[in-house]
């Protein structure tokens, strides 16, 4: 996949491509990236790329000229052009999967208050938000979007690693343990040492259900649960109810 990032702060983005799993994906040739500073298309001695908003208001807006020249130089029209912004559609695992299937993606990093709407209308195919909070820079959001999608491309990470992780099947991930067996008086759940494959699978499945119910009950209504998993969920709910009842009674 070819990734192009248009930014005024290349130094914020570059390190991501130089470390860890992304570094390996680049070395393997799975990811090709280029980072373009669109200030290079700005004019005047100050190479101005932003200006005050028409109609008044706080902050600065990225001017249409330099960014659209940069976009034309890479023939962005017809390509999937992503603009990470808090006003975009929410990034989900399914959204990341759809982006991971593209051969090429272009990212525009906004800064300050935003990007002139005419540039969005002309070039942007996807306005994406990474959550209901505001970041000061589009660069960090761009890295989040890229991180969520590139790991799903074949060959980047082992496919088994993707199977049980959070959001696969619409559930959160089960807890993981490694050596030592005892750490600060706590030991690893015994079932994981039994070598009994089906018991371990069952325990992990229960843990995923319980974790999802505790931290993200909103996910359960869309999760694709089997009859057996629904029954397990009921029994976990029952146990929770009994624990809750015991706690209430102990306070009386
Ligand atoms: Cl994509 N950008 C910024 N600046 N803030 C955000 C965001 C994006 N998503 C949530 N907050």
Short mmCIF file of C-alpha atoms and ligand atoms in Angstrom, two decimals, residues 84-86 128-131 133-135 137 141, ligand 1:
data_model
loop_
_atom_site.label_atom_id
_atom_site.label_comp_id
_atom_site.label_asym_id
_atom_site.label_seq_id
_atom_site.Cartn_x
_atom_site.Cartn_y
_atom_site.Cartn_z
CA UNK A 84 -8.78 13.18 10.09
CA UNK A 85 -11.00 15.65 11.93
CA UNK A 86 -13.15 15.61 15.08
CA UNK A 128 -12.58 10.50 9.98
CA UNK A 129 -12.75 11.14 13.72
CA UNK A 130 -10.84 8.91 16.12
CA UNK A 131 -13.13 9.58 19.08
CA UNK A 133 -12.50 14.42 22.17
CA UNK A 134 -10.38 17.09 20.50
CA UNK A 135 -6.68 16.79 19.68
CA UNK A 137 -3.01 18.21 15.79
CA UNK A 141 -4.90 11.38 14.60
CL1 LIG B 1 -9.21 13.02 13.60
N1 LIG B 1 -8.38 15.21 14.79
C1 LIG B 1 -8.32 16.04 15.83
N2 LIG B 1 -7.57 17.14 15.74
N3 LIG B 1 -8.96 15.82 16.95
C2 LIG B 1 -9.69 14.70 17.01
C3 LIG B 1 -9.78 13.80 15.97
C4 LIG B 1 -9.11 14.08 14.86
N4 LIG B 1 -10.60 12.79 16.32
C5 LIG B 1 -10.98 13.07 17.54
N5 LIG B 1 -10.45 14.22 17.96
#
